[in-house]
XYZ file of C-alpha atoms in Angstrom:
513
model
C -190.605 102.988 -17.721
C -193.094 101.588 -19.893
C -193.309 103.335 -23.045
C -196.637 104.567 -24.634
C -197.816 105.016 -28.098
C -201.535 107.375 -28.398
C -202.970 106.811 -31.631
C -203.681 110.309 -32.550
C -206.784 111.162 -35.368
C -204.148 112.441 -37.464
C -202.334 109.339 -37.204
C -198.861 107.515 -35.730
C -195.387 107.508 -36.721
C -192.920 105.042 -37.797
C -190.831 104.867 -34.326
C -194.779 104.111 -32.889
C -195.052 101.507 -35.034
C -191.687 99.978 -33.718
C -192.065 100.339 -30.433
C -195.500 98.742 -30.067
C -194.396 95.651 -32.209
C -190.995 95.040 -30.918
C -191.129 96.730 -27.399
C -194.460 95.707 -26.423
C -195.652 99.583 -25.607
C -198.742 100.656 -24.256
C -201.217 102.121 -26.795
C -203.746 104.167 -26.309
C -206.377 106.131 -28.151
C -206.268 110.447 -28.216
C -209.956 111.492 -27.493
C -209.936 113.516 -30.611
C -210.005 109.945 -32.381
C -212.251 108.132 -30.555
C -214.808 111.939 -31.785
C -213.459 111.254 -35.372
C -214.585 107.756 -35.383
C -217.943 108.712 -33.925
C -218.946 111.233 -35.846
C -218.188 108.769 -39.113
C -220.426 106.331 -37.183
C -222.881 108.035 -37.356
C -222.820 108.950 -41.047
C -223.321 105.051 -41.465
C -226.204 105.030 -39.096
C -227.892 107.503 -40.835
C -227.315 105.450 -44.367
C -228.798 102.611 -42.203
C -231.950 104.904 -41.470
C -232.648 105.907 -44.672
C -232.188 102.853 -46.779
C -229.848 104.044 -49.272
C -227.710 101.419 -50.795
C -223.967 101.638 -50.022
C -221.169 99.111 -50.800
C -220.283 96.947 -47.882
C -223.173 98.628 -45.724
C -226.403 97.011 -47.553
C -224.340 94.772 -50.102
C -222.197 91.794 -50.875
C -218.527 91.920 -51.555
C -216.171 91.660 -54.347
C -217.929 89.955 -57.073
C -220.711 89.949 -54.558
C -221.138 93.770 -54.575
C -224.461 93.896 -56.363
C -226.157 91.549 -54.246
C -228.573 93.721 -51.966
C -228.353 92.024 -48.191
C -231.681 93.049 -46.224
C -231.237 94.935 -42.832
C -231.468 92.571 -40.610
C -229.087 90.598 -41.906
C -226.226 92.604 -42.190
C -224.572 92.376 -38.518
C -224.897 88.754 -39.970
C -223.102 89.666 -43.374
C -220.341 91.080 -41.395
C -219.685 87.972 -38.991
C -219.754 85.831 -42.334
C -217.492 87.771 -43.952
C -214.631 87.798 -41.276
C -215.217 84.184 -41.101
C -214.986 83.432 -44.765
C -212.176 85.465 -45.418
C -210.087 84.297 -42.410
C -208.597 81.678 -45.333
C -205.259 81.492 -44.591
C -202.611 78.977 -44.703
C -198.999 78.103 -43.358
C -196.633 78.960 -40.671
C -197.464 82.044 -38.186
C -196.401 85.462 -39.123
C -194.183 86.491 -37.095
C -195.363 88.072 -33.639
C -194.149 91.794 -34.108
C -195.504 91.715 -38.087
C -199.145 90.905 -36.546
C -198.539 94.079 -33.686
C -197.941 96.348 -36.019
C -200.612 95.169 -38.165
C -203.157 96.093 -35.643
C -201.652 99.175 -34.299
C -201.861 99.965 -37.720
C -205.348 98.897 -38.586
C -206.274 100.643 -35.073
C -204.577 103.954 -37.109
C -206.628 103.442 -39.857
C -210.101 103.317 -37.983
C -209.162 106.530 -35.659
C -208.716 108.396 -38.773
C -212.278 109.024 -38.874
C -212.935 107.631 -42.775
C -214.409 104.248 -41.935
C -217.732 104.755 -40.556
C -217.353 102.267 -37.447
C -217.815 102.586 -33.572
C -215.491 103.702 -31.177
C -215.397 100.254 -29.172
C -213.942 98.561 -32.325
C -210.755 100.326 -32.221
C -210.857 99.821 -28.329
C -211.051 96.255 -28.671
C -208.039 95.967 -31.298
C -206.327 98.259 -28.697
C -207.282 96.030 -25.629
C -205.404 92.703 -27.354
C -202.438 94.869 -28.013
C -202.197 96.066 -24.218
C -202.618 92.105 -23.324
C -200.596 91.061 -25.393
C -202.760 88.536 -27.311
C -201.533 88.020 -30.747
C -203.827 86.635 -33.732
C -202.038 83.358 -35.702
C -202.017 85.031 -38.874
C -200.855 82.435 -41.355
C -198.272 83.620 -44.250
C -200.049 83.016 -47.123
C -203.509 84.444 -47.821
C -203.109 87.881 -48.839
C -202.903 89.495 -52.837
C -202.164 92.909 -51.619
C -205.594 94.195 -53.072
C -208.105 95.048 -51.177
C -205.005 94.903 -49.467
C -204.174 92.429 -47.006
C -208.111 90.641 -46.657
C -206.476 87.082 -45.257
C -204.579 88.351 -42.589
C -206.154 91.001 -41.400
C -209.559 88.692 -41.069
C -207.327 86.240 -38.746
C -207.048 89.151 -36.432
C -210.456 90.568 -36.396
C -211.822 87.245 -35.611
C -209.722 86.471 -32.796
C -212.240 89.917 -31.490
C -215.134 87.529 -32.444
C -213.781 85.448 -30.185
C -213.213 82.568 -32.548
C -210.071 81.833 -34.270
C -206.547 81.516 -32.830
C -203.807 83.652 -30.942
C -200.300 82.755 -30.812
C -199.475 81.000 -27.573
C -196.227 82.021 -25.152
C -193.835 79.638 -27.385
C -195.528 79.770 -30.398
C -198.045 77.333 -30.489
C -201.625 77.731 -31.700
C -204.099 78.082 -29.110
C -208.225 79.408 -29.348
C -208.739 82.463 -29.575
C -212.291 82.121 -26.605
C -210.329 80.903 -23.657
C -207.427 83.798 -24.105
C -209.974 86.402 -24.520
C -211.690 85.036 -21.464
C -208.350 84.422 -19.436
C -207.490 88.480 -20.369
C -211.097 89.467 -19.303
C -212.212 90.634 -22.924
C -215.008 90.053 -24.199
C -215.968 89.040 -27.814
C -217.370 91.924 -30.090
C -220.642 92.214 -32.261
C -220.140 93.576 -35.377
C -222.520 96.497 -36.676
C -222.939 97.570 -40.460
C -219.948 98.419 -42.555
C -217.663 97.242 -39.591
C -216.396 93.554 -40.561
C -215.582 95.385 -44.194
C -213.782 98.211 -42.118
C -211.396 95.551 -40.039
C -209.801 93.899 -42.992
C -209.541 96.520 -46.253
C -206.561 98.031 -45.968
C -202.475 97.597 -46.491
C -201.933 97.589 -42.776
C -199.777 94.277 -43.241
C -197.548 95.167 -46.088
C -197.336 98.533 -44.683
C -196.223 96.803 -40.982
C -193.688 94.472 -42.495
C -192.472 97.850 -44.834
C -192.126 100.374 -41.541
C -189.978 97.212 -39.664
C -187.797 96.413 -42.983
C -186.955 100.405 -43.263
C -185.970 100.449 -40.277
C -183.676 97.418 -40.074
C -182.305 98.386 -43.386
C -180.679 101.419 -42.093
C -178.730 99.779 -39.698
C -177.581 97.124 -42.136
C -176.608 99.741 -44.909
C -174.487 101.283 -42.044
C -172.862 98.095 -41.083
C -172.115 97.326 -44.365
C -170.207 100.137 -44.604
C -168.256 99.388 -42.085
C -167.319 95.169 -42.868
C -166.506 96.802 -45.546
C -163.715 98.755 -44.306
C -162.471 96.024 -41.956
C -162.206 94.467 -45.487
C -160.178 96.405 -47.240
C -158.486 97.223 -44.079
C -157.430 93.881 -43.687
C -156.588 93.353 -47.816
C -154.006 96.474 -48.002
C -156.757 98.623 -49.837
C -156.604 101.941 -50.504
C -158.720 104.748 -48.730
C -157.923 107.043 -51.915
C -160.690 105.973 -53.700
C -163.253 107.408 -50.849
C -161.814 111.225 -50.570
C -164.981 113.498 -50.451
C -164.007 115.120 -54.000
C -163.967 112.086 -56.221
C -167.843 111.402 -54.727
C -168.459 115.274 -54.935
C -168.154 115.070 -58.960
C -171.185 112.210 -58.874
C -173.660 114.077 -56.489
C -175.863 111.142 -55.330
C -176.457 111.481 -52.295
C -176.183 108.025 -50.730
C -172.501 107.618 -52.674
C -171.284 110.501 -50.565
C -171.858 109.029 -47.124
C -171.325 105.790 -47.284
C -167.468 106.721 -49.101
C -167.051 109.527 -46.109
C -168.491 106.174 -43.631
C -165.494 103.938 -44.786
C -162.812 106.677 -45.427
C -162.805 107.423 -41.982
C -163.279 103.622 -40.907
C -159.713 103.350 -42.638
C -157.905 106.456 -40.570
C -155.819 106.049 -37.641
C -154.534 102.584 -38.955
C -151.326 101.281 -38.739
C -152.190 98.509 -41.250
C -153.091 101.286 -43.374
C -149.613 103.192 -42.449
C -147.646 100.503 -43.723
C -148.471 100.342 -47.673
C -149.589 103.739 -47.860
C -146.482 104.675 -49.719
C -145.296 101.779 -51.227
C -144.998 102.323 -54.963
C -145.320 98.398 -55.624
C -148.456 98.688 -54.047
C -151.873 98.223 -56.504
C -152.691 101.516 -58.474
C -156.146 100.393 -58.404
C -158.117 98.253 -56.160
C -160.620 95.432 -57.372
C -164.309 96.889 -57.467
C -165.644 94.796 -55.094
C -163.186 97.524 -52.612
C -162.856 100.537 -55.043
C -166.778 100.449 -56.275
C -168.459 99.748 -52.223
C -169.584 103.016 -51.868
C -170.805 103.530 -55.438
C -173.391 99.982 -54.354
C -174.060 100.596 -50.879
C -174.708 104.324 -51.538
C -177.214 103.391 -54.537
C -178.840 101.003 -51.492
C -178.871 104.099 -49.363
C -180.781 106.120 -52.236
C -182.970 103.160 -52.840
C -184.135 103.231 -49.031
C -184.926 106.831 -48.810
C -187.395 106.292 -51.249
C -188.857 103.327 -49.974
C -189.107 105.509 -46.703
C -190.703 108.263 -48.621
C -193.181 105.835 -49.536
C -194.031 104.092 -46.767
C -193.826 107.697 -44.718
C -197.432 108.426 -47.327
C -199.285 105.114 -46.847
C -198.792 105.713 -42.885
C -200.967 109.186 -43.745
C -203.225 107.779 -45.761
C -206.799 106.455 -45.788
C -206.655 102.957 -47.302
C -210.042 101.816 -46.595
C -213.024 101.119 -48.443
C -215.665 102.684 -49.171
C -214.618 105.427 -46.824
C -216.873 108.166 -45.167
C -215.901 111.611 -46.485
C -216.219 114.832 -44.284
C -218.889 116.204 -46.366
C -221.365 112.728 -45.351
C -220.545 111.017 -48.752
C -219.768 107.188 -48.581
C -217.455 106.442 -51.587
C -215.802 103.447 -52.867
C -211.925 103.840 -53.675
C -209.015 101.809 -54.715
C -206.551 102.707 -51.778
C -206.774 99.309 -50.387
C -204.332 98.151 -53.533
C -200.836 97.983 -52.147
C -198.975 98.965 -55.660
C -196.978 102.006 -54.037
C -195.572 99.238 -51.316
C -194.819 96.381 -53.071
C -193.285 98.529 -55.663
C -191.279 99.985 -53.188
C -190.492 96.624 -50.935
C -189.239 95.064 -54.362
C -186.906 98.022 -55.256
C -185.230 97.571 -51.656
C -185.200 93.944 -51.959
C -182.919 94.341 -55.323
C -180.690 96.860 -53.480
C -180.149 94.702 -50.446
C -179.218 91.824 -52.551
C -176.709 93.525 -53.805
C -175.274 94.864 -51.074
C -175.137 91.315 -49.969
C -173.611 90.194 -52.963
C -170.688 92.831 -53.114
C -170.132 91.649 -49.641
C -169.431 88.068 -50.488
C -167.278 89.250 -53.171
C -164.470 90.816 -50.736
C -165.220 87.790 -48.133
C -163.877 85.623 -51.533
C -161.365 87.593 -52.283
C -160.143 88.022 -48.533
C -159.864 84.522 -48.671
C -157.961 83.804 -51.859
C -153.985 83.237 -51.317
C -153.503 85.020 -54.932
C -155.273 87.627 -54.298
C -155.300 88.731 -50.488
C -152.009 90.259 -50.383
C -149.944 87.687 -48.294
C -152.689 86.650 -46.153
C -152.585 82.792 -45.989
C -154.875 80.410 -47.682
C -158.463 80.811 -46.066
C -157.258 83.083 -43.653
C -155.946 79.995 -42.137
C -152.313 80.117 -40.487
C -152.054 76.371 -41.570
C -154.041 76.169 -44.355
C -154.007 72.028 -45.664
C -154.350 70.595 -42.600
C -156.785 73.493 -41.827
C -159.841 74.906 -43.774
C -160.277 78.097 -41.980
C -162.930 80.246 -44.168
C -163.180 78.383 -46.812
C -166.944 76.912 -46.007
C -168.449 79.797 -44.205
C -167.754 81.529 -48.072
C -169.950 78.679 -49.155
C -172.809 79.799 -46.853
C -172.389 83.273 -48.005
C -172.482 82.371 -51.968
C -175.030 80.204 -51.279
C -177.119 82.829 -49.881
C -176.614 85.457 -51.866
C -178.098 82.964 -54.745
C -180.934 82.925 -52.640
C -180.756 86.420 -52.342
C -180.713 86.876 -56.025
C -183.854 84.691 -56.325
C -185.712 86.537 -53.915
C -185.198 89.896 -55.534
C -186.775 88.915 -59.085
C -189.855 91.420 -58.436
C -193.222 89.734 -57.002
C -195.144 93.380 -57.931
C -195.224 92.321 -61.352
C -197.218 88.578 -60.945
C -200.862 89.612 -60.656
C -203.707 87.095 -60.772
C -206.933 87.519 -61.007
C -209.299 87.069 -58.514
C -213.246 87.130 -57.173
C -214.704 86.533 -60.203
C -212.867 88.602 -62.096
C -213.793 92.208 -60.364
C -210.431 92.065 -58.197
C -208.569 91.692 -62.314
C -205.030 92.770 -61.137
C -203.739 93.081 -57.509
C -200.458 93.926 -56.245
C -198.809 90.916 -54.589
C -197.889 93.805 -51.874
C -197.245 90.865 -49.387
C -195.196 88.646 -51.317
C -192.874 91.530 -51.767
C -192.410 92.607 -48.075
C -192.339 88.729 -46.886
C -189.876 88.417 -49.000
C -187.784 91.818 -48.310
C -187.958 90.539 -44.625
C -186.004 87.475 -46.106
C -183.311 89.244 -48.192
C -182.489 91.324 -45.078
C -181.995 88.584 -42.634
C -180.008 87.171 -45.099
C -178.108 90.013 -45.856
C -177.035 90.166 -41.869
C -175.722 86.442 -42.342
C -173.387 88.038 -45.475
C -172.552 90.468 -43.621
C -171.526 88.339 -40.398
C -169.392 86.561 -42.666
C -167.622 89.408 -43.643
C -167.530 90.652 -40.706
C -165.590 87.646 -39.370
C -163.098 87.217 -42.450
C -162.374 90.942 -42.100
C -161.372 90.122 -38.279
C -158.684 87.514 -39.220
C -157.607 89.126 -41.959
C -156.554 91.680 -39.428
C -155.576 89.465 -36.413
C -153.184 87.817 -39.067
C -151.971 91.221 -39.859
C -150.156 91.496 -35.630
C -148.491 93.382 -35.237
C -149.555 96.037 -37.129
C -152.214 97.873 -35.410
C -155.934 97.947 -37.084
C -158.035 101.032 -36.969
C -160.206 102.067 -34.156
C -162.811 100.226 -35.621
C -161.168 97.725 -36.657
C -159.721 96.967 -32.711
C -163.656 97.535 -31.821
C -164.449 94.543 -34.154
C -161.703 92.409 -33.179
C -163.068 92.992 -29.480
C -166.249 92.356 -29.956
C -165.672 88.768 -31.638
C -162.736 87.998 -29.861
C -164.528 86.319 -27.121
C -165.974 83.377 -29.233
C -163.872 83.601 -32.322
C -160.710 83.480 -30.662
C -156.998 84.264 -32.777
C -156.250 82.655 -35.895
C -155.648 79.192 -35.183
C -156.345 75.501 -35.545
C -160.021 75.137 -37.119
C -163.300 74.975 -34.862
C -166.789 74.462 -34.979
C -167.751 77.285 -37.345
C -171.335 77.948 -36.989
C -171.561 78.895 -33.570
C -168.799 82.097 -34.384
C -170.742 83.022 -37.577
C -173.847 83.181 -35.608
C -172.167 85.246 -32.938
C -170.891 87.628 -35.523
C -174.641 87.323 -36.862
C -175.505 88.715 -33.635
C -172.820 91.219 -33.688
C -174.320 92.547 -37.228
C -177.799 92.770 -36.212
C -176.778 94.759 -32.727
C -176.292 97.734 -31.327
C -172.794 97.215 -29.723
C -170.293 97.241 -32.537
C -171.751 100.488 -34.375
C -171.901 101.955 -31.363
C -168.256 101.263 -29.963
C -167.061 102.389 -33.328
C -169.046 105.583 -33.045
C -167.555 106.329 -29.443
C -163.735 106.552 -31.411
C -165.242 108.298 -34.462
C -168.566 110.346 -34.086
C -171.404 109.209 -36.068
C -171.761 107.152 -38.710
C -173.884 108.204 -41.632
């Protein structure tokens, strides 16, 4: 059944925002919104009527703004400024970052604050329903007045001009696909080309979809984590409830009650558990994973706080208040976001890095417990792990790149009235980045953490443990001669980024936190 998301004059929620950009569902507008919008319309049309002057409405823009624009030039002024501002350059943004930039934009409109008509929502609707995309390019946008670039490559492909994202990628006019849909190409009114592109709707998109796929990763880590220590003779001691009950942060406490009961029912477990030769303390990289993954977890509630406001909030400008007043505001600047994507962006990286550190250590003879070299049964001859370690290190220097903050690297702009913006953009492209590079660390782990505990038969792994080795059995195989690597790290890649593991693991133990 085909899902449907109704845009509501209150607004949408996060799982909305997912499902129209990476399920393709069905949006539609609540008649109380398409009133809202109206009856802001029509505040504007009176301003129109009575010749006040009104930023955006009978003016220029940005350094612009005190240029008076005559009325009937000022459909014109609109037209020229999508078309100006549509500035863009580089690769495509990726097809479900552009959805939920117009579902979100569409949000912003039915909220009743920007002062245009009905049918300009409809139309942003209508290309989501057909599933035309705009080509947004990845570089244009400052973050303030939020994301101008982008968000004018989408409201000219309603223009009719520009270009969509054809059905493998390629770039293709905008005209013929509006035609081939049967859409027709809008005429802006007053205040309406401003009302299309002010707002954070991008950084805000790319935010909602990076919460969202930083949950699941947090979990996961948790759990190639345990296969990790699992598989190096770790303890579980370090994870009872009281030891993370005497530091009360929230995040701590799960993720050490995640991987303590990752560890139970384990035979590899069993058989050290009372050895008195056995380490009195782990390395941190084990003892310390809930202490960094649980600081992640903290991180990300924020972040979710934050990006749970912006989806309530009016981030146009000017906007149209209920009392008929038209005032300018500086809710377009995306400082809360990109703030709050380069926060997350640390955390993952470190999560990532931590990671690598027990895939190294996993894979060291002196240090592994009496697992062979490179988890190799005929190490020499054989490299086993040794390079897919490589990839991770190497990406977790990446990683470490990436998370130096971009909030902080303002330039100035339009002739000096846009003096410090908030480079909002930058810092969700680039949280996009750490986390798909976090799922290749954690694939890597993922797979060490499965031979360490094939090369542990006979013992028995944990449930989870037996759920991993199952699920990258089939193109992994058992510890053995080397193969051709990358296709089993991007299987386990696969694995990471799933459903199917977490979920097989969850059938033996309940939910994971």
């Amino acid at each position: 059944m085909t899902e449907t998301v109704t845009v509501q004059s209150t607004g949408i929620s996060p799982a909305d925002v997912l499902a129209v950009a990476r399920r393709d569902a069905t949006v539609r507008l609540d008649p109380a919104a398409l009133a809202a919008m109206a009856a802001s319309r029509a505040v504007v049309d009176g301003i129109e009527a009575a010749g006040r002057p009104v930023y955006g409405v009978s003016t220029g823009f940005g350094a612009l703004a005190n240029t008076f624009v005559a009325p009937e030039r000022r459909a014109e002024l609109q037209h020229a400024l999508i078309r100006s501002h549509a500035a863009g350059v580089g690769a495509p943004m990726p097809r479900e970052v552009v959805r939920a930039m117009m579902l979100l934009r569409v949000r912003s409109l039915a909220l009743g604050r920007s002062g245009v008509r009905p049918l300009l929502a409809e139309a942003l609707v209508d290309l989501l329903n057909h599933g035309i995309t705009p080509w947004v390019p990845e570089h244009g946008s400052l973050g303030a007045s939020g994301d101008l670039a982008p968000l004018a490559h989408c409201a000219l492909v309603l223009l009719g001009e520009g270009w969509v994202l054809g059905p493998s990628g390629e770039r293709l006019d905008a005209g013929p696909a509006l035609r081939a849909a049967g859409l027709a190409p809008v005429e802006l009114a007053a205040k309406e080309g401003l009302a299309l592109i002010n707002g954070t709707d991008g950084m805000l998109g790319m935010l909602l979809l990076a919460v969202h796929d930083a949950a699941h990763l947090f979990t996961m880590a948790d759990v190639t984590a345990a296969l990790a220590i699992e598989a190096m003779l770790g303890s579980e001691r370090p994870f009872l409830p009281e030891l993370h009950a005497i530091r009360p942060h929230p995040g701590q406490a799960v993720s050490a009650a995640n991987i303590h009961r990752l560890l139970q029912d384990s035979r590899v477990m069993d058989s050290h558990r009372d050895d008195l030769a056995h380490a009195v303390q782990d390395a941190y990289s084990m003892r310390c994973a809930p202490q960094v993954a649980g600081a992640a977890r903290d991180t990300l509630e924020f972040v979710r706080t934050v990006a749970g406001r912006e989806l309530r909030s009016v981030v146009d400008n000017p906007v149209v208040l209920p009392d008929g007043r038209v005032e300018s505001t500086g809710n377009f600047h995306g400082a809360p976001l990109g703030f709050a994507a380069d926060y997350l962006a640390i955390a993952a990286a470190e999560v990532g890095a931590i990671a690598e550190r027990r895939v190294d250590r996993l894979l060291d003879v002196a240090r592994n417990r009496d697992l062979p070299a490179f988890l190799s049964p005929d190490a020499g001859v054989n490299s086993g792990l040794m390079i897919a370690q490589y990839t991770a290190a190497g990406i977790v220097a990446e990683n470490r790149r990436l998370a130096a903050p971009a909030s902080v690297d303002s330039l100035p702009t339009s002739g000096m009235q846009e003096d410090h913006v908030s480079m909002g953009w930058a810092a969700t492209r680039k949280l996009r980045t750490v986390l798909e590079n976090l799922t290749s660390l954690l694939a890597v782990e993922l797979l060490a953490g499965v031979r360490g505990l094939q090369l542990r038969a006979p013992l028995v792994p944990s449930p989870a443990g037996r759920a991993a080795v199952a699920a990258l059995a089939p193109v992994a195989g058992e510890p053995g001669p080397d193969v051709f690597l990358a296709p089993v790290v991007a299987a386990a890649r696969d694995v990471v980024a799933g459903p199917d593991l977490r979920a097989a693991v969850e059938r033996e133990l309940g939910p994971l936190g």
